[in-house]
GROMACS .gro file of C-alpha atoms in nm:
model
  463
    1UNK     CA    1   4.007   7.809  13.684
    2UNK     CA    2   3.892   8.143  13.586
    3UNK     CA    3   4.210   8.288  13.763
    4UNK     CA    4   4.431   8.096  13.631
    5UNK     CA    5   4.265   8.160  13.283
    6UNK     CA    6   4.253   8.561  13.342
    7UNK     CA    7   4.602   8.529  13.449
    8UNK     CA    8   4.739   8.350  13.161
    9UNK     CA    9   4.552   8.570  12.856
   10UNK     CA   10   4.445   8.860  13.053
   11UNK     CA   11   4.624   9.170  12.872
   12UNK     CA   12   4.790   8.934  12.623
   13UNK     CA   13   4.616   8.797  12.322
   14UNK     CA   14   4.892   8.657  12.200
   15UNK     CA   15   4.934   8.366  12.426
   16UNK     CA   16   4.515   8.285  12.321
   17UNK     CA   17   4.697   8.277  11.974
   18UNK     CA   18   4.914   8.009  12.062
   19UNK     CA   19   4.688   7.811  12.221
   20UNK     CA   20   4.460   7.780  11.979
   21UNK     CA   21   4.713   7.720  11.727
   22UNK     CA   22   4.797   7.433  11.981
   23UNK     CA   23   4.436   7.314  11.990
   24UNK     CA   24   4.418   7.278  11.676
   25UNK     CA   25   4.709   7.114  11.614
   26UNK     CA   26   4.585   6.845  11.862
   27UNK     CA   27   4.268   6.790  11.741
   28UNK     CA   28   4.453   6.751  11.406
   29UNK     CA   29   4.655   6.507  11.520
   30UNK     CA   30   4.409   6.298  11.685
   31UNK     CA   31   4.222   6.301  11.374
   32UNK     CA   32   4.474   6.152  11.152
   33UNK     CA   33   4.583   5.890  11.423
   34UNK     CA   34   4.208   5.717  11.348
   35UNK     CA   35   4.239   5.414  11.117
   36UNK     CA   36   4.026   5.597  10.883
   37UNK     CA   37   4.284   5.834  10.809
   38UNK     CA   38   4.558   5.608  10.682
   39UNK     CA   39   4.508   5.406  10.342
   40UNK     CA   40   4.607   5.067  10.543
   41UNK     CA   41   4.390   5.106  10.820
   42UNK     CA   42   4.641   5.093  11.098
   43UNK     CA   43   4.691   5.376  11.327
   44UNK     CA   44   4.995   5.571  11.223
   45UNK     CA   45   5.259   5.653  11.507
   46UNK     CA   46   5.098   5.947  11.716
   47UNK     CA   47   5.486   6.167  11.654
   48UNK     CA   48   5.402   6.133  11.243
   49UNK     CA   49   5.073   6.242  11.301
   50UNK     CA   50   5.167   6.545  11.543
   51UNK     CA   51   5.423   6.644  11.263
   52UNK     CA   52   5.162   6.596  10.996
   53UNK     CA   53   4.946   6.833  11.200
   54UNK     CA   54   5.183   7.091  11.283
   55UNK     CA   55   5.320   7.121  10.948
   56UNK     CA   56   4.988   7.176  10.782
   57UNK     CA   57   4.864   7.420  11.057
   58UNK     CA   58   5.193   7.584  11.026
   59UNK     CA   59   5.104   7.584  10.641
   60UNK     CA   60   5.484   7.459  10.595
   61UNK     CA   61   5.492   7.144  10.389
   62UNK     CA   62   5.703   6.903  10.576
   63UNK     CA   63   5.634   6.545  10.552
   64UNK     CA   64   5.750   6.275  10.728
   65UNK     CA   65   5.541   6.044  10.507
   66UNK     CA   66   5.431   6.075  10.154
   67UNK     CA   67   5.096   6.304  10.135
   68UNK     CA   68   4.943   6.106   9.856
   69UNK     CA   69   4.977   5.726   9.943
   70UNK     CA   70   4.950   5.796  10.276
   71UNK     CA   71   4.645   5.921  10.356
   72UNK     CA   72   4.268   5.856  10.286
   73UNK     CA   73   4.016   6.096  10.130
   74UNK     CA   74   3.923   6.114  10.508
   75UNK     CA   75   4.271   6.210  10.623
   76UNK     CA   76   4.368   6.443  10.283
   77UNK     CA   77   3.995   6.627  10.425
   78UNK     CA   78   4.147   6.701  10.721
   79UNK     CA   79   4.473   6.809  10.613
   80UNK     CA   80   4.290   7.010  10.397
   81UNK     CA   81   4.080   7.184  10.663
   82UNK     CA   82   4.402   7.223  10.908
   83UNK     CA   83   4.577   7.421  10.576
   84UNK     CA   84   4.282   7.627  10.527
   85UNK     CA   85   4.260   7.719  10.931
   86UNK     CA   86   4.637   7.740  10.953
   87UNK     CA   87   4.628   8.050  10.662
   88UNK     CA   88   4.411   8.224  10.734
   89UNK     CA   89   4.390   8.177  11.094
   90UNK     CA   90   4.175   8.031  11.392
   91UNK     CA   91   3.988   8.350  11.498
   92UNK     CA   92   3.913   8.389  11.142
   93UNK     CA   93   3.648   8.153  11.187
   94UNK     CA   94   3.539   8.160  11.510
   95UNK     CA   95   3.484   8.567  11.390
   96UNK     CA   96   3.323   8.360  11.130
   97UNK     CA   97   3.119   8.149  11.357
   98UNK     CA   98   3.008   8.442  11.561
   99UNK     CA   99   2.861   8.597  11.277
  100UNK     CA  100   2.627   8.346  11.168
  101UNK     CA  101   2.518   8.231  11.512
  102UNK     CA  102   2.450   8.650  11.530
  103UNK     CA  103   2.679   8.678  11.858
  104UNK     CA  104   2.812   9.004  11.959
  105UNK     CA  105   3.208   9.060  11.871
  106UNK     CA  106   3.374   9.146  12.174
  107UNK     CA  107   3.661   9.407  12.218
  108UNK     CA  108   3.860   9.064  12.349
  109UNK     CA  109   3.791   8.903  12.008
  110UNK     CA  110   3.877   9.216  11.809
  111UNK     CA  111   4.210   9.251  11.991
  112UNK     CA  112   4.282   8.868  11.909
  113UNK     CA  113   4.224   8.994  11.501
  114UNK     CA  114   4.433   9.278  11.566
  115UNK     CA  115   4.715   9.072  11.729
  116UNK     CA  116   4.637   8.789  11.459
  117UNK     CA  117   4.709   8.982  11.141
  118UNK     CA  118   4.917   9.227  11.294
  119UNK     CA  119   4.749   9.573  11.222
  120UNK     CA  120   4.787   9.866  11.453
  121UNK     CA  121   4.454   9.930  11.553
  122UNK     CA  122   4.117   9.763  11.637
  123UNK     CA  123   3.929  10.008  11.410
  124UNK     CA  124   3.716   9.780  11.167
  125UNK     CA  125   3.842   9.433  11.196
  126UNK     CA  126   3.506   9.257  11.149
  127UNK     CA  127   3.475   9.414  10.797
  128UNK     CA  128   3.816   9.332  10.743
  129UNK     CA  129   3.769   9.013  10.831
  130UNK     CA  130   3.487   8.933  10.589
  131UNK     CA  131   3.717   9.133  10.313
  132UNK     CA  132   3.988   8.845  10.357
  133UNK     CA  133   3.729   8.605  10.343
  134UNK     CA  134   3.540   8.699  10.054
  135UNK     CA  135   3.916   8.759   9.836
  136UNK     CA  136   4.048   8.421   9.997
  137UNK     CA  137   3.784   8.190   9.863
  138UNK     CA  138   3.720   8.437   9.520
  139UNK     CA  139   4.088   8.367   9.445
  140UNK     CA  140   4.107   8.003   9.592
  141UNK     CA  141   3.779   7.932   9.350
  142UNK     CA  142   3.939   8.108   9.054
  143UNK     CA  143   4.283   7.895   9.158
  144UNK     CA  144   4.031   7.585   9.164
  145UNK     CA  145   3.884   7.620   8.830
  146UNK     CA  146   4.199   7.695   8.638
  147UNK     CA  147   4.398   7.394   8.838
  148UNK     CA  148   4.069   7.148   8.730
  149UNK     CA  149   4.130   7.214   8.341
  150UNK     CA  150   4.501   7.092   8.443
  151UNK     CA  151   4.356   6.827   8.658
  152UNK     CA  152   4.033   6.656   8.490
  153UNK     CA  153   4.226   6.518   8.174
  154UNK     CA  154   4.450   6.324   8.450
  155UNK     CA  155   4.267   6.175   8.720
  156UNK     CA  156   3.888   6.258   8.575
  157UNK     CA  157   3.615   6.454   8.673
  158UNK     CA  158   3.526   6.430   9.038
  159UNK     CA  159   3.896   6.400   9.125
  160UNK     CA  160   4.049   6.640   8.920
  161UNK     CA  161   3.803   6.908   9.068
  162UNK     CA  162   3.841   6.760   9.409
  163UNK     CA  163   4.263   6.809   9.306
  164UNK     CA  164   4.187   7.144   9.175
  165UNK     CA  165   4.096   7.233   9.505
  166UNK     CA  166   4.321   7.107   9.739
  167UNK     CA  167   4.633   7.283   9.575
  168UNK     CA  168   4.476   7.607   9.521
  169UNK     CA  169   4.379   7.613   9.885
  170UNK     CA  170   4.768   7.453   9.937
  171UNK     CA  171   4.930   7.703   9.699
  172UNK     CA  172   4.716   8.005   9.834
  173UNK     CA  173   4.803   7.938  10.176
  174UNK     CA  174   5.160   7.882  10.091
  175UNK     CA  175   5.109   7.513  10.241
  176UNK     CA  176   5.294   7.302   9.982
  177UNK     CA  177   5.113   7.014  10.046
  178UNK     CA  178   5.052   6.802   9.709
  179UNK     CA  179   4.863   6.473   9.654
  180UNK     CA  180   4.898   6.437   9.229
  181UNK     CA  181   5.285   6.235   9.251
  182UNK     CA  182   5.526   6.056   9.478
  183UNK     CA  183   5.775   6.383   9.396
  184UNK     CA  184   5.554   6.711   9.378
  185UNK     CA  185   5.579   6.923   9.062
  186UNK     CA  186   5.923   6.718   8.925
  187UNK     CA  187   5.741   6.503   8.637
  188UNK     CA  188   5.529   6.884   8.538
  189UNK     CA  189   5.861   7.090   8.570
  190UNK     CA  190   5.838   7.201   8.287
  191UNK     CA  191   5.402   7.228   8.246
  192UNK     CA  192   5.333   7.607   8.176
  193UNK     CA  193   5.018   7.645   8.278
  194UNK     CA  194   5.031   7.508   8.593
  195UNK     CA  195   5.311   7.637   8.710
  196UNK     CA  196   5.240   7.985   8.644
  197UNK     CA  197   4.864   7.904   8.810
  198UNK     CA  198   5.025   7.757   9.116
  199UNK     CA  199   5.319   8.062   9.108
  200UNK     CA  200   5.030   8.333   9.083
  201UNK     CA  201   4.857   8.187   9.411
  202UNK     CA  202   5.153   8.158   9.609
  203UNK     CA  203   5.275   8.497   9.525
  204UNK     CA  204   4.922   8.619   9.616
  205UNK     CA  205   4.916   8.453   9.933
  206UNK     CA  206   5.229   8.624   9.984
  207UNK     CA  207   5.172   8.955   9.944
  208UNK     CA  208   4.957   9.013  10.252
  209UNK     CA  209   4.609   9.071  10.291
  210UNK     CA  210   4.678   9.475  10.366
  211UNK     CA  211   4.847   9.520  10.021
  212UNK     CA  212   4.540   9.377   9.866
  213UNK     CA  213   4.305   9.594  10.027
  214UNK     CA  214   4.536   9.903   9.952
  215UNK     CA  215   4.563   9.786   9.591
  216UNK     CA  216   4.175   9.772   9.555
  217UNK     CA  217   4.123  10.113   9.716
  218UNK     CA  218   4.383  10.308   9.464
  219UNK     CA  219   4.263  10.138   9.207
  220UNK     CA  220   3.908  10.237   9.245
  221UNK     CA  221   4.033  10.576   9.279
  222UNK     CA  222   4.222  10.554   8.955
  223UNK     CA  223   3.894  10.512   8.769
  224UNK     CA  224   3.729  10.706   8.969
  225UNK     CA  225   3.924  11.033   8.959
  226UNK     CA  226   4.089  10.941   8.660
  227UNK     CA  227   4.415  10.953   8.771
  228UNK     CA  228   4.755  10.833   8.554
  229UNK     CA  229   4.914  10.510   8.667
  230UNK     CA  230   5.178  10.725   8.809
  231UNK     CA  231   5.006  10.889   9.056
  232UNK     CA  232   4.820  10.557   9.130
  233UNK     CA  233   5.156  10.460   9.244
  234UNK     CA  234   5.202  10.697   9.440
  235UNK     CA  235   4.888  10.683   9.630
  236UNK     CA  236   4.948  10.349   9.763
  237UNK     CA  237   5.056  10.292  10.143
  238UNK     CA  238   5.465  10.328  10.204
  239UNK     CA  239   5.374   9.957  10.319
  240UNK     CA  240   5.269   9.840   9.972
  241UNK     CA  241   5.530   9.986   9.811
  242UNK     CA  242   5.759   9.792   9.983
  243UNK     CA  243   5.598   9.494   9.965
  244UNK     CA  244   5.596   9.514   9.599
  245UNK     CA  245   5.928   9.626   9.526
  246UNK     CA  246   6.126   9.400   9.771
  247UNK     CA  247   5.897   9.081   9.653
  248UNK     CA  248   5.982   9.144   9.250
  249UNK     CA  249   6.381   9.205   9.346
  250UNK     CA  250   6.381   8.892   9.525
  251UNK     CA  251   6.124   8.666   9.300
  252UNK     CA  252   6.392   8.822   9.004
  253UNK     CA  253   6.661   8.833   9.175
  254UNK     CA  254   6.604   8.443   9.294
  255UNK     CA  255   6.530   8.330   8.963
  256UNK     CA  256   6.829   8.458   8.757
  257UNK     CA  257   7.072   8.322   9.060
  258UNK     CA  258   6.875   7.950   9.040
  259UNK     CA  259   6.887   7.965   8.623
  260UNK     CA  260   7.234   8.081   8.617
  261UNK     CA  261   7.335   7.795   8.846
  262UNK     CA  262   7.155   7.506   8.755
  263UNK     CA  263   7.157   7.569   8.365
  264UNK     CA  264   7.464   7.314   8.355
  265UNK     CA  265   7.307   7.084   8.631
  266UNK     CA  266   7.148   6.782   8.488
  267UNK     CA  267   7.015   6.591   8.769
  268UNK     CA  268   6.794   6.944   8.796
  269UNK     CA  269   6.753   7.137   8.506
  270UNK     CA  270   7.027   7.096   8.310
  271UNK     CA  271   6.855   6.866   8.024
  272UNK     CA  272   6.539   7.092   8.006
  273UNK     CA  273   6.445   7.281   7.705
  274UNK     CA  274   6.527   7.701   7.783
  275UNK     CA  275   6.093   7.696   7.846
  276UNK     CA  276   6.171   7.445   8.108
  277UNK     CA  277   6.466   7.599   8.263
  278UNK     CA  278   6.314   7.895   8.269
  279UNK     CA  279   5.999   7.779   8.442
  280UNK     CA  280   6.236   7.535   8.663
  281UNK     CA  281   6.418   7.857   8.811
  282UNK     CA  282   6.129   8.110   8.834
  283UNK     CA  283   5.903   7.825   8.995
  284UNK     CA  284   6.228   7.735   9.263
  285UNK     CA  285   6.261   8.135   9.392
  286UNK     CA  286   5.868   8.139   9.411
  287UNK     CA  287   5.811   7.824   9.652
  288UNK     CA  288   6.130   7.956   9.829
  289UNK     CA  289   5.950   8.217   9.951
  290UNK     CA  290   5.749   7.940  10.195
  291UNK     CA  291   5.516   7.783   9.930
  292UNK     CA  292   5.676   7.457   9.982
  293UNK     CA  293   5.592   7.295   9.652
  294UNK     CA  294   5.932   7.191   9.424
  295UNK     CA  295   6.002   7.124   9.062
  296UNK     CA  296   6.311   7.014   9.092
  297UNK     CA  297   6.508   6.787   9.274
  298UNK     CA  298   6.642   7.012   9.615
  299UNK     CA  299   6.891   6.755   9.704
  300UNK     CA  300   7.042   6.760   9.343
  301UNK     CA  301   7.097   7.117   9.320
  302UNK     CA  302   7.407   7.291   9.374
  303UNK     CA  303   7.562   7.415   9.699
  304UNK     CA  304   7.517   7.794   9.552
  305UNK     CA  305   7.196   7.732   9.495
  306UNK     CA  306   7.094   7.598   9.838
  307UNK     CA  307   7.261   7.869  10.001
  308UNK     CA  308   7.065   8.094   9.791
  309UNK     CA  309   6.736   7.890   9.868
  310UNK     CA  310   6.807   7.887  10.286
  311UNK     CA  311   6.864   8.317  10.264
  312UNK     CA  312   6.552   8.364  10.057
  313UNK     CA  313   6.341   8.110  10.291
  314UNK     CA  314   6.513   8.278  10.588
  315UNK     CA  315   6.329   8.638  10.492
  316UNK     CA  316   5.991   8.465  10.320
  317UNK     CA  317   5.701   8.639  10.189
  318UNK     CA  318   5.526   8.957  10.310
  319UNK     CA  319   5.370   9.019  10.670
  320UNK     CA  320   5.000   9.027  10.666
  321UNK     CA  321   4.952   8.707  10.432
  322UNK     CA  322   4.983   8.315  10.460
  323UNK     CA  323   5.376   8.350  10.447
  324UNK     CA  324   5.667   8.273  10.683
  325UNK     CA  325   6.015   8.395  10.724
  326UNK     CA  326   6.108   8.762  10.885
  327UNK     CA  327   5.923   8.909  10.607
  328UNK     CA  328   6.014   9.120  10.298
  329UNK     CA  329   5.940   9.435  10.429
  330UNK     CA  330   6.177   9.355  10.756
  331UNK     CA  331   6.473   9.331  10.576
  332UNK     CA  332   6.369   9.597  10.343
  333UNK     CA  333   6.387   9.799  10.685
  334UNK     CA  334   6.717   9.670  10.818
  335UNK     CA  335   6.826   9.763  10.443
  336UNK     CA  336   6.676  10.146  10.467
  337UNK     CA  337   6.822  10.209  10.788
  338UNK     CA  338   7.181  10.114  10.660
  339UNK     CA  339   7.147  10.301  10.350
  340UNK     CA  340   7.045  10.619  10.580
  341UNK     CA  341   7.348  10.551  10.742
  342UNK     CA  342   7.592  10.536  10.450
  343UNK     CA  343   7.417  10.853  10.337
  344UNK     CA  344   7.457  11.038  10.663
  345UNK     CA  345   7.083  11.105  10.732
  346UNK     CA  346   6.991  11.164  11.116
  347UNK     CA  347   6.631  10.958  10.931
  348UNK     CA  348   6.544  10.621  10.827
  349UNK     CA  349   6.326  10.729  10.544
  350UNK     CA  350   6.232  10.567  10.192
  351UNK     CA  351   5.955  10.760   9.939
  352UNK     CA  352   5.992  11.072  10.120
  353UNK     CA  353   5.858  10.897  10.436
  354UNK     CA  354   6.008  10.842  10.768
  355UNK     CA  355   6.018  10.514  10.909
  356UNK     CA  356   5.969  10.562  11.302
  357UNK     CA  357   6.224  10.425  11.512
  358UNK     CA  358   6.022  10.183  11.684
  359UNK     CA  359   5.994   9.936  11.362
  360UNK     CA  360   6.334   9.946  11.343
  361UNK     CA  361   6.347   9.833  11.647
  362UNK     CA  362   6.143   9.542  11.593
  363UNK     CA  363   6.295   9.498  11.272
  364UNK     CA  364   6.572   9.456  11.442
  365UNK     CA  365   6.453   9.242  11.723
  366UNK     CA  366   6.283   9.039  11.441
  367UNK     CA  367   6.592   8.952  11.273
  368UNK     CA  368   6.827   8.849  11.578
  369UNK     CA  369   6.569   8.609  11.747
  370UNK     CA  370   6.475   8.475  11.404
  371UNK     CA  371   6.853   8.473  11.318
  372UNK     CA  372   6.927   8.342  11.675
  373UNK     CA  373   6.663   8.052  11.629
  374UNK     CA  374   6.847   7.949  11.333
  375UNK     CA  375   7.204   7.917  11.482
  376UNK     CA  376   7.034   7.764  11.779
  377UNK     CA  377   6.798   7.477  11.570
  378UNK     CA  378   7.057   7.394  11.347
  379UNK     CA  379   7.296   7.322  11.615
  380UNK     CA  380   7.102   7.085  11.806
  381UNK     CA  381   6.968   6.931  11.462
  382UNK     CA  382   7.341   6.853  11.388
  383UNK     CA  383   7.372   6.709  11.752
  384UNK     CA  384   7.055   6.475  11.752
  385UNK     CA  385   7.138   6.367  11.399
  386UNK     CA  386   7.478   6.290  11.442
  387UNK     CA  387   7.486   5.884  11.440
  388UNK     CA  388   7.164   5.869  11.181
  389UNK     CA  389   7.201   5.563  10.973
  390UNK     CA  390   7.158   5.809  10.618
  391UNK     CA  391   7.425   6.044  10.678
  392UNK     CA  392   7.293   6.421  10.658
  393UNK     CA  393   7.591   6.714  10.587
  394UNK     CA  394   7.567   7.062  10.774
  395UNK     CA  395   7.451   7.259  10.402
  396UNK     CA  396   7.087   7.019  10.441
  397UNK     CA  397   7.032   7.041  10.820
  398UNK     CA  398   7.081   7.361  10.769
  399UNK     CA  399   6.852   7.375  10.494
  400UNK     CA  400   6.620   7.180  10.698
  401UNK     CA  401   6.622   7.427  11.005
  402UNK     CA  402   6.554   7.733  10.807
  403UNK     CA  403   6.250   7.554  10.592
  404UNK     CA  404   6.084   7.486  10.902
  405UNK     CA  405   6.127   7.809  11.052
  406UNK     CA  406   6.016   7.970  10.749
  407UNK     CA  407   5.733   7.769  10.699
  408UNK     CA  408   5.878   7.692  10.370
  409UNK     CA  409   5.851   7.313  10.344
  410UNK     CA  410   6.070   7.195  10.119
  411UNK     CA  411   6.351   6.988  10.204
  412UNK     CA  412   6.690   6.833  10.071
  413UNK     CA  413   6.511   6.450  10.130
  414UNK     CA  414   6.638   6.425  10.528
  415UNK     CA  415   6.293   6.484  10.633
  416UNK     CA  416   6.143   6.127  10.658
  417UNK     CA  417   6.496   5.988  10.838
  418UNK     CA  418   6.478   6.207  11.079
  419UNK     CA  419   6.511   6.097  11.474
  420UNK     CA  420   6.228   6.151  11.699
  421UNK     CA  421   6.445   6.400  11.886
  422UNK     CA  422   6.518   6.570  11.522
  423UNK     CA  423   6.131   6.535  11.472
  424UNK     CA  424   6.020   6.695  11.800
  425UNK     CA  425   6.291   6.983  11.719
  426UNK     CA  426   6.134   7.028  11.360
  427UNK     CA  427   5.793   7.022  11.524
  428UNK     CA  428   5.903   7.325  11.742
  429UNK     CA  429   6.053   7.512  11.471
  430UNK     CA  430   5.765   7.524  11.200
  431UNK     CA  431   5.564   7.607  11.533
  432UNK     CA  432   5.775   7.913  11.618
  433UNK     CA  433   5.766   7.946  11.254
  434UNK     CA  434   5.405   7.992  11.221
  435UNK     CA  435   5.332   8.200  11.515
  436UNK     CA  436   5.671   8.391  11.488
  437UNK     CA  437   6.010   8.401  11.758
  438UNK     CA  438   5.885   8.731  11.866
  439UNK     CA  439   5.572   8.675  11.972
  440UNK     CA  440   5.645   8.357  12.152
  441UNK     CA  441   5.935   8.554  12.308
  442UNK     CA  442   5.664   8.871  12.433
  443UNK     CA  443   5.413   8.625  12.502
  444UNK     CA  444   5.596   8.471  12.778
  445UNK     CA  445   5.720   8.761  12.924
  446UNK     CA  446   5.555   9.017  13.152
  447UNK     CA  447   5.365   9.323  13.049
  448UNK     CA  448   5.614   9.671  13.051
  449UNK     CA  449   5.425   9.942  13.236
  450UNK     CA  450   5.417  10.168  12.976
  451UNK     CA  451   5.561  10.431  13.203
  452UNK     CA  452   5.938  10.407  13.191
  453UNK     CA  453   6.187  10.566  13.346
  454UNK     CA  454   6.426  10.737  13.124
  455UNK     CA  455   6.813  10.717  13.167
  456UNK     CA  456   7.080  10.949  13.040
  457UNK     CA  457   7.216  10.938  12.729
  458UNK     CA  458   7.594  10.831  12.670
  459UNK     CA  459   7.797  10.753  12.333
  460UNK     CA  460   7.945  10.378  12.256
  461UNK     CA  461   8.169  10.351  11.992
  462UNK     CA  462   8.081  10.069  11.708
  463UNK     CA  463   8.177   9.968  11.373
   0.00000   0.00000   0.00000
């Protein structure tokens, strides 16, 4: 067994991460299958429990049973724990447990942390974990307090506080699980305070932990050295600059497009006031970045809005955070490369910095592997769902597939009506979306020898 374990995991921390997430999902499935987890006192079907556990651990939010009406307080607590574990990564809690027990953090542990958070080196990994945990619990606590001002008047003191904690964690981890109503946030579409707090938490979780730390570093230097705002922005890392710019562009453009295409749709935001229309459009733009909450009926949206949602879900949030998708930086690197070609430049550069060829290669790999996975999963779902009693359009199936792979968790309403095989495909898609298709591909391949042959270069014609 030791030889098999060494053969599987040696020099491949990605495999450890994959097996770790699988273990968390299986534990969650077992606990959700217990009669104490369901309100009717009966064990739920194992496939439905597996679907829910996978969705929570992979911080997706797709459900085959309503979270509020199906699960008891115990079941909701299990989902809460799975969301927190999946959002921060199981390695974070392993490291914290080791520190609490005064155990030494080994080199293997540091390599796993590096791989989990997509870092470039293993220096300062334990310190990095501590900062992430402190920042996470601080933000989630502030979010829970603010949301409690909304929920306490609605549900009472104890229940209101617990609801505030649950939804704060769910929003920050971009999970999208909610227990406030049978229709998610639809009844609260024009409730400004609640929507703004949830959007704030979702955006912070989607920015990525590296951006937080870099921003805090620059702010400290700004006040110490009395820099101007312009100077402080220049001192941000290239990664942070791309994240902030791309996040703003995607959020603003998404909100504008949803506002334009849904303002005259009475089934979504057409009958709301201007404030309600703006809030509904803003929440839709934010939530399709892998959050999973929905304040408008996704199935009632226009085809154009569904298509825009699919594009934004495919991109997702930013690297190193709780969001899914191919990530904003990936698409930004590809777009920067295109602009460099159009300008006739031999180098891919932005903000007076060159982007390495290795980074461009990885961005291309992530984009095309993810795109191929979306196409394959969509075709398979179209096949498995073709004879179901509830008809699913191709747009709905594509929407569902991208939502699962992007760990977004919003649906046009077809999730509860999926066949058993369709549910299994969505479970696989959610898992692949959380781990990353390229990480899974790398885990299944042998490690390449770093000393590789260099072949002669020959020109080919493209375009």
